[in-house]
Coordinates of C-alpha atoms in Angstrom, one line a residue:
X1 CA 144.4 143.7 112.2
X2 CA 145.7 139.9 112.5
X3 CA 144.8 137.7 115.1
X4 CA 146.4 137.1 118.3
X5 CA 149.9 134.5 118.2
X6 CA 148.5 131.1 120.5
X7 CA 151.1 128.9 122.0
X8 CA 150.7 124.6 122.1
X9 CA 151.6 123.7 125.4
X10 CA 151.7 120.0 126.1
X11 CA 153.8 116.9 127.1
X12 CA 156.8 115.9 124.6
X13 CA 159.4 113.7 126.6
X14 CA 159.1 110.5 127.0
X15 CA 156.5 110.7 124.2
X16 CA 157.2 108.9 120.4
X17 CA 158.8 111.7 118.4
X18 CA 158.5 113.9 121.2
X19 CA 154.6 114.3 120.6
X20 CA 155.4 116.2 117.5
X21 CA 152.9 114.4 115.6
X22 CA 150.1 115.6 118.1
X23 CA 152.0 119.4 118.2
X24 CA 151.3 119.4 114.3
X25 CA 148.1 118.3 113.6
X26 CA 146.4 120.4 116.6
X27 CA 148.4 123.4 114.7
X28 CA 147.0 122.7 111.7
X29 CA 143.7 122.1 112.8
X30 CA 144.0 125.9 114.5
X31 CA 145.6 127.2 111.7
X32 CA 143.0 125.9 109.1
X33 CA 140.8 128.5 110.6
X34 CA 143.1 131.3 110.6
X35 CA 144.3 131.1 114.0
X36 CA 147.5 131.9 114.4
X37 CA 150.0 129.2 116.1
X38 CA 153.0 129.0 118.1
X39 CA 154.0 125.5 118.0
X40 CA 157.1 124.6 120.1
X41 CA 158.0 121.4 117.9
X42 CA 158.6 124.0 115.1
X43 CA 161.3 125.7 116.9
X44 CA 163.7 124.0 118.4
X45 CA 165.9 120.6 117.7
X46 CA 166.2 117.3 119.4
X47 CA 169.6 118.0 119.6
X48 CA 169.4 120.9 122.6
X49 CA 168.8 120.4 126.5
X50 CA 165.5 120.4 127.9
X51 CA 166.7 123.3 129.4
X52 CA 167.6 125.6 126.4
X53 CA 164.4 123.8 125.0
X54 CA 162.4 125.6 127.9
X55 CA 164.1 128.7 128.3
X56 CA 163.2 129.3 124.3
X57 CA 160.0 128.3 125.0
X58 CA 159.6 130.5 127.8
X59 CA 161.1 133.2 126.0
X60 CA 158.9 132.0 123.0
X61 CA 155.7 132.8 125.2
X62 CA 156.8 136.4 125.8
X63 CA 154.9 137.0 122.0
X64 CA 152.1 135.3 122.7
X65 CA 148.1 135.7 123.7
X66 CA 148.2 132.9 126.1
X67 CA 148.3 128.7 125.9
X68 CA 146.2 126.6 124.5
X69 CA 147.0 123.4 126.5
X70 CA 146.9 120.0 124.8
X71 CA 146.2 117.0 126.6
X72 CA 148.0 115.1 129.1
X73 CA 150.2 118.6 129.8
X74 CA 149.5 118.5 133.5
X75 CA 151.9 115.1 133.1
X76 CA 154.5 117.3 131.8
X77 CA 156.3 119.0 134.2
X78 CA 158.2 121.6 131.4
X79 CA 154.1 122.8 130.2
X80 CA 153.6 122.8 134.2
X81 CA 156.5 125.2 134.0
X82 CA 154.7 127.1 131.0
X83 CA 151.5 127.1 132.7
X84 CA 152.8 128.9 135.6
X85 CA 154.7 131.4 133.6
X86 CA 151.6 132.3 131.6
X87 CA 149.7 132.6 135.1
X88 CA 152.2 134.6 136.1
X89 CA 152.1 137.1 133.5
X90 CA 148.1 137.1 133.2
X91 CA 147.6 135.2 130.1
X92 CA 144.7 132.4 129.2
X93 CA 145.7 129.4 129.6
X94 CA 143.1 127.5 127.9
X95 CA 142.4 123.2 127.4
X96 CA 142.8 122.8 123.4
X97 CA 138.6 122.0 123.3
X98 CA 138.1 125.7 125.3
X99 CA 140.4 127.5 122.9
X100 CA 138.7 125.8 120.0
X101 CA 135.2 126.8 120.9
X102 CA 136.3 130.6 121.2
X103 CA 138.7 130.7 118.3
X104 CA 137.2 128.7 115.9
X105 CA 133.6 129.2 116.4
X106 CA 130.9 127.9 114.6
X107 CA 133.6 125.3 113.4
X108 CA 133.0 122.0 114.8
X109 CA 135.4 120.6 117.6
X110 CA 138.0 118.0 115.7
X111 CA 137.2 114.5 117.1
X112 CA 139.9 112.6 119.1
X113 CA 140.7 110.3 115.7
X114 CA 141.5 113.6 114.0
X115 CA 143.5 115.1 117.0
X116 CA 145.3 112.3 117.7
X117 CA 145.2 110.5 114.2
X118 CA 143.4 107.5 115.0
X119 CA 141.5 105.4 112.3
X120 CA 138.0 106.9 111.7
X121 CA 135.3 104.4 113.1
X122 CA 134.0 102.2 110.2
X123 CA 130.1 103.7 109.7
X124 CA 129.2 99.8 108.7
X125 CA 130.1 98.6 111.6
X126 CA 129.1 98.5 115.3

């Protein structure tokens, strides 16, 4: 029996490559624990409307367990749109640190510099 599909919701315009950076490692962070990902920056281009971005999203969602929502995607108003969807059809909608502590248990929760790839705090120092 596999796992149940997650989807990344979070905030992409008006972000530096669309957030992708942030989409991908909080994937792989899931992943590396065999939890199964839908990440949006994998499916569509640059090149489409945020509307036939959204409606493939929405449509995306239709396969899913529920969001896992990163953070900062209350600012967004397309994962606001996502969020209300997945309400609407009775799925979790989970913050990314939730979602972690169910589906990854006992692993521990990624710090901030490895979700949002910040340098690692010299132990030396301080």
């Amino acid at each position: 029996m596999s796992s149940p599909l997650w989807y990344l919701s979070g905030p992409m315009s008006g972000h530096p490559a669309f957030n992708y950076p942030l989409f991908h490692r909080t994937a792989a962070l899931f992943r590396q624990h065999q939890v199964p990902i839908l990440n949006p920056a994998e499916l569509g281009t640059v090149d489409n409307t945020w509307a036939d971005l959204l409606a493939s999203d929405l449509a995306a969602l239709t396969q899913t367990a529920g969001l896992i929502l990163l953070p900062g995607w209350h600012l967004s108003s397309g994962a606001r749109l996502e969020w209300q969807w997945a309400r609407a059809h009775h799925l979790p909608r989970l913050p990314w640190h939730v979602a972690w502590r169910l589906l990854c248990a006992p692993h521990p929760l990624p710090t901030w510099a490895q979700l949002f790839a910040l340098p690692e705090p010299d132990a030396g120092t301080g």
